[in-house]
mmCIF file of C-alpha atoms and ligand atoms in Angstrom:
data_model
loop_
_atom_site.group_PDB
_atom_site.id
_atom_site.type_symbol
_atom_site.label_atom_id
_atom_site.label_comp_id
_atom_site.label_asym_id
_atom_site.label_seq_id
_atom_site.Cartn_x
_atom_site.Cartn_y
_atom_site.Cartn_z
ATOM 1 C CA MET A 733 1.714 13.312 -1.424
ATOM 2 C CA GLY A 734 4.461 14.286 -3.592
ATOM 3 C CA ARG A 735 5.395 12.623 -6.907
ATOM 4 C CA THR A 736 8.364 10.496 -8.059
ATOM 5 C CA ALA A 737 10.384 11.193 -11.052
ATOM 6 C CA VAL A 738 12.979 9.150 -12.798
ATOM 7 C CA VAL A 739 14.947 10.850 -15.194
ATOM 8 C CA THR A 740 17.136 9.053 -17.686
ATOM 9 C CA GLY A 741 19.964 11.202 -19.558
ATOM 10 C CA ALA A 742 19.971 12.909 -16.575
ATOM 11 C CA SER A 743 24.483 13.499 -16.422
ATOM 12 C CA GLN A 744 24.157 16.285 -19.273
ATOM 13 C CA GLY A 745 22.475 18.080 -21.868
ATOM 14 C CA ILE A 746 18.684 17.826 -22.252
ATOM 15 C CA GLY A 747 18.189 15.456 -19.320
ATOM 16 C CA ARG A 748 20.185 17.602 -16.991
ATOM 17 C CA ALA A 749 18.181 20.541 -18.100
ATOM 18 C CA THR A 750 15.200 18.541 -17.288
ATOM 19 C CA ALA A 751 16.138 17.448 -13.792
ATOM 20 C CA VAL A 752 17.180 21.169 -12.676
ATOM 21 C CA ARG A 753 13.529 22.514 -13.943
ATOM 22 C CA LEU A 754 11.681 19.618 -12.327
ATOM 23 C CA SER A 755 13.634 20.025 -9.113
ATOM 24 C CA ARG A 756 11.723 23.503 -8.799
ATOM 25 C CA ASP A 757 8.385 21.805 -9.311
ATOM 26 C CA PRO A 758 6.582 21.260 -5.870
ATOM 27 C CA SER A 759 4.509 18.361 -7.197
ATOM 28 C CA ILE A 760 7.809 16.374 -7.199
ATOM 29 C CA ALA A 761 9.216 14.783 -3.897
ATOM 30 C CA ASN A 762 11.806 12.325 -5.248
ATOM 31 C CA LEU A 763 13.998 12.892 -8.495
ATOM 32 C CA VAL A 764 15.763 9.987 -9.342
ATOM 33 C CA LEU A 765 18.579 10.533 -11.889
ATOM 34 C CA VAL A 766 19.921 7.716 -13.966
ATOM 35 C CA ALA A 767 23.170 7.598 -16.556
ATOM 36 C CA ARG A 768 26.338 5.843 -16.763
ATOM 37 C CA SER A 769 28.559 9.015 -15.608
ATOM 38 C CA ALA A 770 28.493 9.251 -11.913
ATOM 39 C CA ASP A 771 30.086 12.781 -12.090
ATOM 40 C CA GLY A 772 27.993 14.223 -14.307
ATOM 41 C CA LEU A 773 24.926 13.007 -12.350
ATOM 42 C CA ASP A 774 26.817 14.600 -9.126
ATOM 43 C CA ALA A 775 27.278 17.921 -11.491
ATOM 44 C CA THR A 776 23.107 17.670 -12.314
ATOM 45 C CA ALA A 777 22.239 17.090 -8.332
ATOM 46 C CA ALA A 778 24.561 19.839 -7.237
ATOM 47 C CA ALA A 779 22.639 22.157 -10.331
ATOM 48 C CA CYS A 780 19.072 20.954 -8.849
ATOM 49 C CA ALA A 781 17.163 23.201 -6.737
ATOM 50 C CA THR A 782 17.763 22.464 -2.949
ATOM 51 C CA GLY A 783 14.952 21.783 -0.172
ATOM 52 C CA ILE A 784 12.119 21.003 -2.434
ATOM 53 C CA VAL A 785 12.670 17.972 -3.563
ATOM 54 C CA ALA A 786 15.215 14.947 -2.846
ATOM 55 C CA VAL A 787 17.442 13.962 -5.726
ATOM 56 C CA HIS A 788 18.812 10.603 -5.847
ATOM 57 C CA GLN A 789 21.613 9.489 -8.173
ATOM 58 C CA LEU A 790 21.425 6.116 -10.062
ATOM 59 C CA PRO A 791 24.801 5.415 -12.133
ATOM 60 C CA TYR A 792 23.573 2.771 -14.399
ATOM 61 C CA ASP A 793 24.447 1.647 -18.180
ATOM 62 C CA LEU A 794 20.889 1.174 -20.113
ATOM 63 C CA GLY A 795 22.756 -1.158 -22.697
ATOM 64 C CA ASP A 796 22.074 -3.713 -19.705
ATOM 65 C CA LEU A 797 18.426 -4.596 -20.856
ATOM 66 C CA ASP A 798 18.391 -7.420 -18.589
ATOM 67 C CA GLY A 799 19.444 -5.498 -15.188
ATOM 68 C CA ILE A 800 16.277 -2.810 -15.773
ATOM 69 C CA PRO A 801 13.709 -5.304 -14.013
ATOM 70 C CA ALA A 802 15.847 -5.145 -10.620
ATOM 71 C CA LEU A 803 16.686 -1.011 -11.236
ATOM 72 C CA VAL A 804 13.203 -0.300 -11.234
ATOM 73 C CA ALA A 805 12.378 -2.491 -8.481
ATOM 74 C CA GLY A 806 14.702 -1.361 -6.603
ATOM 75 C CA ILE A 807 13.573 2.593 -6.885
ATOM 76 C CA HIS A 808 10.156 1.203 -5.729
ATOM 77 C CA GLU A 809 11.652 -0.310 -2.877
ATOM 78 C CA ARG A 810 13.273 2.939 -1.900
ATOM 79 C CA HIS A 811 11.058 5.697 -2.851
ATOM 80 C CA GLY A 812 7.660 4.376 -3.721
ATOM 81 C CA SER A 813 5.547 4.304 -6.895
ATOM 82 C CA ILE A 814 6.908 5.949 -9.780
ATOM 83 C CA ASP A 815 4.905 8.902 -11.137
ATOM 84 C CA VAL A 816 6.957 10.301 -13.621
ATOM 85 C CA LEU A 817 9.013 8.497 -16.359
ATOM 86 C CA LEU A 818 11.324 10.678 -18.545
ATOM 87 C CA ASN A 819 12.784 8.189 -21.272
ATOM 88 C CA ILE A 820 15.365 11.032 -22.412
ATOM 89 C CA ALA A 821 18.916 8.807 -22.806
ATOM 90 C CA GLY A 822 20.038 8.430 -26.069
ATOM 91 C CA TYR A 823 22.975 7.709 -28.099
ATOM 92 C CA ALA A 824 24.135 8.711 -32.052
ATOM 93 C CA GLU A 825 26.934 7.787 -33.869
ATOM 94 C CA PRO A 826 26.298 8.825 -37.103
ATOM 95 C CA ARG A 827 27.720 6.808 -40.166
ATOM 96 C CA SER A 828 26.316 6.252 -43.830
ATOM 97 C CA LEU A 829 24.945 2.768 -45.044
ATOM 98 C CA LEU A 830 27.897 1.291 -45.933
ATOM 99 C CA ASP A 831 29.854 2.228 -42.580
ATOM 100 C CA THR A 832 27.293 1.175 -40.508
ATOM 101 C CA SER A 833 28.330 -1.627 -38.315
ATOM 102 C CA ALA A 834 26.347 -4.313 -36.700
ATOM 103 C CA GLN A 835 27.286 -3.082 -33.259
ATOM 104 C CA ASN A 836 26.382 0.456 -34.439
ATOM 105 C CA LEU A 837 22.898 -0.779 -35.007
ATOM 106 C CA VAL A 838 22.247 -2.449 -31.703
ATOM 107 C CA THR A 839 24.055 -0.041 -29.326
ATOM 108 C CA THR A 840 21.820 2.520 -31.241
ATOM 109 C CA PHE A 841 18.646 0.367 -30.685
ATOM 110 C CA THR A 842 19.325 -0.945 -27.391
ATOM 111 C CA VAL A 843 19.872 2.358 -25.764
ATOM 112 C CA ASN A 844 17.208 4.657 -27.745
ATOM 113 C CA VAL A 845 14.398 2.169 -28.246
ATOM 114 C CA PHE A 846 14.976 -1.496 -26.032
ATOM 115 C CA ALA A 847 15.754 0.438 -23.022
ATOM 116 C CA MET A 848 13.115 2.834 -23.221
ATOM 117 C CA LEU A 849 10.632 -0.087 -23.770
ATOM 118 C CA VAL A 850 11.778 -2.310 -20.877
ATOM 119 C CA LEU A 851 11.830 0.810 -18.514
ATOM 120 C CA THR A 852 8.585 1.504 -19.669
ATOM 121 C CA ARG A 853 7.327 -1.904 -19.085
ATOM 122 C CA GLU A 854 8.618 -2.392 -15.421
ATOM 123 C CA VAL A 855 7.184 0.949 -14.656
ATOM 124 C CA VAL A 856 3.965 -0.109 -15.622
ATOM 125 C CA ARG A 857 4.166 -3.421 -14.184
ATOM 126 C CA HIS A 858 4.929 -1.642 -10.643
ATOM 127 C CA MET A 859 2.101 0.894 -11.248
ATOM 128 C CA GLN A 860 0.033 0.841 -7.547
ATOM 129 C CA GLY A 861 -3.176 2.634 -8.933
ATOM 130 C CA ARG A 862 -1.689 6.095 -9.100
ATOM 131 C CA PRO A 863 -1.553 7.757 -12.559
ATOM 132 C CA ILE A 864 1.763 7.910 -14.363
ATOM 133 C CA LYS A 865 3.265 10.503 -17.097
ATOM 134 C CA ILE A 866 5.505 9.018 -19.308
ATOM 135 C CA VAL A 867 7.747 11.456 -21.822
ATOM 136 C CA ASN A 868 9.711 9.914 -24.570
ATOM 137 C CA ILE A 869 12.165 11.679 -26.556
ATOM 138 C CA ALA A 870 12.280 11.206 -30.252
ATOM 139 C CA SER A 871 13.908 13.574 -32.569
ATOM 140 C CA THR A 872 12.774 15.589 -35.784
ATOM 141 C CA ALA A 873 15.203 12.964 -37.225
ATOM 142 C CA GLY A 874 12.749 10.315 -36.945
ATOM 143 C CA ILE A 875 10.037 11.982 -39.126
ATOM 144 C CA THR A 876 12.116 13.246 -41.711
ATOM 145 C CA SER A 877 14.982 12.232 -43.853
ATOM 146 C CA ARG A 878 18.431 12.398 -42.269
ATOM 147 C CA PRO A 879 21.280 10.888 -44.934
ATOM 148 C CA GLY A 880 24.380 9.430 -43.176
ATOM 149 C CA TRP A 881 22.363 9.102 -39.819
ATOM 150 C CA VAL A 882 20.379 5.785 -40.783
ATOM 151 C CA ALA A 883 20.574 4.142 -37.551
ATOM 152 C CA TYR A 884 19.747 7.169 -35.428
ATOM 153 C CA ALA A 885 17.079 8.527 -37.581
ATOM 154 C CA ALA A 886 15.194 4.793 -37.716
ATOM 155 C CA SER A 887 15.456 4.388 -34.035
ATOM 156 C CA LYS A 888 13.767 7.928 -33.141
ATOM 157 C CA ALA A 889 11.071 6.563 -35.844
ATOM 158 C CA ALA A 890 10.570 3.471 -33.857
ATOM 159 C CA VAL A 891 10.380 5.685 -30.488
ATOM 160 C CA VAL A 892 7.435 7.711 -32.234
ATOM 161 C CA SER A 893 5.969 4.317 -33.335
ATOM 162 C CA LEU A 894 6.259 2.611 -30.083
ATOM 163 C CA SER A 895 5.018 5.428 -27.826
ATOM 164 C CA GLN A 896 1.625 5.865 -30.134
ATOM 165 C CA THR A 897 1.158 2.294 -29.825
ATOM 166 C CA LEU A 898 1.468 2.247 -26.147
ATOM 167 C CA SER A 899 -0.389 5.095 -25.407
ATOM 168 C CA GLU A 900 -3.419 3.629 -27.055
ATOM 169 C CA GLU A 901 -2.770 0.238 -25.563
ATOM 170 C CA LEU A 902 -2.510 1.644 -22.202
ATOM 171 C CA ALA A 903 -5.444 4.301 -22.538
ATOM 172 C CA GLY A 904 -7.885 4.132 -19.396
ATOM 173 C CA THR A 905 -5.115 2.574 -17.143
ATOM 174 C CA GLY A 906 -4.238 5.982 -15.619
ATOM 175 C CA VAL A 907 -0.708 5.700 -17.952
ATOM 176 C CA ARG A 908 -0.490 8.746 -20.087
ATOM 177 C CA ILE A 909 2.476 8.641 -22.899
ATOM 178 C CA TYR A 910 3.897 11.645 -24.309
ATOM 179 C CA THR A 911 6.314 11.820 -27.270
ATOM 180 C CA ILE A 912 8.785 14.988 -27.985
ATOM 181 C CA SER A 913 10.662 15.260 -30.888
ATOM 182 C CA PRO A 914 12.965 18.205 -30.485
ATOM 183 C CA GLY A 915 14.817 19.789 -33.287
ATOM 184 C CA ARG A 916 18.588 20.789 -33.020
ATOM 185 C CA THR A 917 19.619 21.406 -29.092
ATOM 186 C CA ALA A 918 22.960 22.295 -28.330
ATOM 187 C CA THR A 919 24.533 19.257 -26.482
ATOM 188 C CA GLU A 920 27.476 16.948 -26.733
ATOM 189 C CA LEU A 921 25.063 14.743 -28.856
ATOM 190 C CA ARG A 922 24.185 17.755 -31.319
ATOM 191 C CA ARG A 923 27.947 18.497 -31.558
ATOM 192 C CA LYS A 924 28.524 14.647 -32.981
ATOM 193 C CA LEU A 925 25.914 14.850 -35.712
ATOM 194 C CA ALA A 926 26.799 18.254 -36.744
ATOM 195 C CA PRO A 927 30.480 19.535 -35.491
ATOM 196 C CA GLU A 928 30.782 22.190 -37.164
ATOM 197 C CA GLU A 929 27.076 24.053 -35.880
ATOM 198 C CA ASP A 930 27.833 26.800 -33.745
ATOM 199 C CA PRO A 931 26.052 26.154 -30.618
ATOM 200 C CA ASN A 932 24.848 29.445 -29.846
ATOM 201 C CA THR A 933 22.696 29.501 -33.117
ATOM 202 C CA ILE A 934 20.573 26.811 -32.278
ATOM 203 C CA MET A 935 17.557 25.956 -29.373
ATOM 204 C CA GLN A 936 19.242 25.062 -26.012
ATOM 205 C CA PRO A 937 18.320 22.394 -23.685
ATOM 206 C CA ASP A 938 16.259 24.628 -21.057
ATOM 207 C CA ALA A 939 13.711 25.319 -23.856
ATOM 208 C CA VAL A 940 12.887 21.407 -24.456
ATOM 209 C CA ALA A 941 13.055 21.089 -20.660
ATOM 210 C CA ASP A 942 10.148 23.806 -20.118
ATOM 211 C CA VAL A 943 8.190 21.724 -22.461
ATOM 212 C CA ILE A 944 8.612 18.376 -20.698
ATOM 213 C CA ALA A 945 7.972 20.045 -17.419
ATOM 214 C CA MET A 946 4.743 21.694 -18.899
ATOM 215 C CA LEU A 947 3.731 17.940 -20.069
ATOM 216 C CA VAL A 948 4.608 16.356 -16.632
ATOM 217 C CA GLY A 949 2.344 19.131 -14.869
ATOM 218 C CA GLU A 950 -0.711 17.573 -13.043
ATOM 219 C CA GLY A 951 -2.736 19.597 -14.943
ATOM 220 C CA GLU A 952 -2.168 18.418 -18.814
ATOM 221 C CA ARG A 953 -4.294 16.105 -19.932
ATOM 222 C CA THR A 954 -5.102 16.700 -23.417
ATOM 223 C CA LEU A 955 -1.608 16.193 -25.294
ATOM 224 C CA ASP A 956 -0.999 12.564 -24.509
ATOM 225 C CA GLY A 957 -0.617 9.897 -27.470
ATOM 226 C CA GLN A 958 0.800 12.669 -29.500
ATOM 227 C CA ASN A 959 4.306 13.578 -30.942
ATOM 228 C CA ILE A 960 5.139 16.876 -29.935
ATOM 229 C CA ILE A 961 7.466 18.493 -32.249
ATOM 230 C CA VAL A 962 9.816 21.405 -30.171
ATOM 231 C CA ARG A 963 11.815 23.818 -32.118
ATOM 232 C CA GLN A 964 12.813 27.249 -31.665
ATOM 233 C CA GLN A 965 14.083 30.064 -34.129
ATOM 234 C CA ILE A 966 17.280 31.568 -32.348
HETATM 235 N N1 NAP B 1190 20.257 17.480 -29.138
HETATM 236 C C1 NAP B 1190 19.672 17.187 -30.087
HETATM 237 O O1 NAP B 1190 19.673 18.177 -31.104
HETATM 238 C C2 NAP B 1190 18.403 16.464 -29.830
HETATM 239 C C3 NAP B 1190 17.677 16.415 -30.764
HETATM 240 C C4 NAP B 1190 16.164 15.754 -30.706
HETATM 241 C C5 NAP B 1190 16.438 14.601 -29.817
HETATM 242 N N2 NAP B 1190 17.303 14.483 -28.986
HETATM 243 C C6 NAP B 1190 17.640 13.233 -28.165
HETATM 244 O O2 NAP B 1190 17.617 13.831 -26.812
HETATM 245 C C7 NAP B 1190 17.799 13.082 -25.932
HETATM 246 C C8 NAP B 1190 18.960 13.644 -24.892
HETATM 247 O O3 NAP B 1190 20.025 13.589 -25.757
HETATM 248 P P1 NAP B 1190 21.137 15.319 -25.726
HETATM 249 O O4 NAP B 1190 21.159 16.288 -26.745
HETATM 250 O O5 NAP B 1190 20.886 16.102 -24.111
HETATM 251 O O6 NAP B 1190 22.444 14.398 -25.526
HETATM 252 P P2 NAP B 1190 23.696 14.264 -24.355
HETATM 253 O O7 NAP B 1190 23.647 15.528 -23.692
HETATM 254 O O8 NAP B 1190 24.898 13.620 -25.387
HETATM 255 O O9 NAP B 1190 23.301 13.251 -23.238
HETATM 256 C C9 NAP B 1190 22.640 12.124 -23.671
HETATM 257 C C10 NAP B 1190 22.290 11.310 -22.184
HETATM 258 O O10 NAP B 1190 22.213 9.703 -22.537
HETATM 259 C C11 NAP B 1190 22.705 9.168 -21.500
HETATM 260 N N3 NAP B 1190 23.096 8.051 -22.245
HETATM 261 C C12 NAP B 1190 23.850 7.682 -23.422
HETATM 262 N N4 NAP B 1190 24.154 6.370 -23.409
HETATM 263 C C13 NAP B 1190 23.691 5.799 -22.256
HETATM 264 C C14 NAP B 1190 23.619 4.697 -21.499
HETATM 265 N N5 NAP B 1190 24.501 3.244 -22.182
HETATM 266 N N6 NAP B 1190 23.079 4.262 -20.478
HETATM 267 C C15 NAP B 1190 22.601 5.160 -19.579
HETATM 268 N N7 NAP B 1190 22.740 6.719 -20.134
HETATM 269 C C16 NAP B 1190 23.012 6.895 -21.332
HETATM 270 C C17 NAP B 1190 24.185 9.980 -21.335
HETATM 271 O O11 NAP B 1190 24.684 9.946 -20.064
HETATM 272 P P3 NAP B 1190 26.184 8.846 -19.558
HETATM 273 O O12 NAP B 1190 26.974 9.414 -21.136
HETATM 274 O O13 NAP B 1190 26.467 9.592 -18.595
HETATM 275 O O14 NAP B 1190 25.617 7.484 -19.736
HETATM 276 C C18 NAP B 1190 23.532 11.336 -21.243
HETATM 277 O O15 NAP B 1190 23.153 11.865 -20.099
HETATM 278 C C19 NAP B 1190 18.193 12.055 -26.719
HETATM 279 O O16 NAP B 1190 17.140 10.930 -26.986
HETATM 280 C C20 NAP B 1190 18.590 12.571 -28.134
HETATM 281 O O17 NAP B 1190 18.583 11.577 -29.065
HETATM 282 C C21 NAP B 1190 18.223 15.790 -28.925
#
């Protein structure tokens, strides 16, 4: 039976590249794309391979934590068990300490950390005896210092921590959790963090998508629990 995969942050960047890559994976039957921008999700769906998977667009603001249980329950009703959860959505508003507002902290941690945790909780709550793979996107910013990006960097460190904790907590249940920490990748988020940088000189989203697709593969059974750093010299 084909697997159902949910991709957050699927309206652009790494999430879009991953959705397009997974649309060519014959083990995936349903691809559920989540982000706020309906236009972005349309463009991603249009770029996906046709004929192999069914692509479903689900516009949703992950800042609304209370709505996530119903979101996940709805996916289960329509498409059955969720076999793959790719927590790719991310928010960055780089600010130095004295310019970091409470709202910046709340939004950053809500999208990057709390939504990931609540989604994971609900997917695990609904699991029906089938193995589940979860990939959480952290960042190299979560493991080495980034002066001027304190909220974002701290949120990514939290992603590394929560992934390791849940990987051990859920060991033996059929849930495999991977963390990947990409380095600089040519997306809109990176443009915000480093506006002067030429995007042609850094890693492209396809390279990260290829690693995610490898981890999601049914044969991959050894790398879960790890924080995998993904970098490319151009
Ligand atoms: N680019 C890099 O250099 C880099 C390096 C390391 C890690 N990362 C991580 O990689 C992940 C993907 O980022 P990206 O580089 O591909 O950036 P991006 O192109 O800006 O994409 C970010 C995605 O997150 C979604 N998102 C943001 N806020 C959301 C919300 N409230 N609700 C639902 N979706 C939301 C956006 O969709 P909508 O705006 O349509 O909602 C978009 O699809 C992030 O977790 C980022 O931290 C990126």
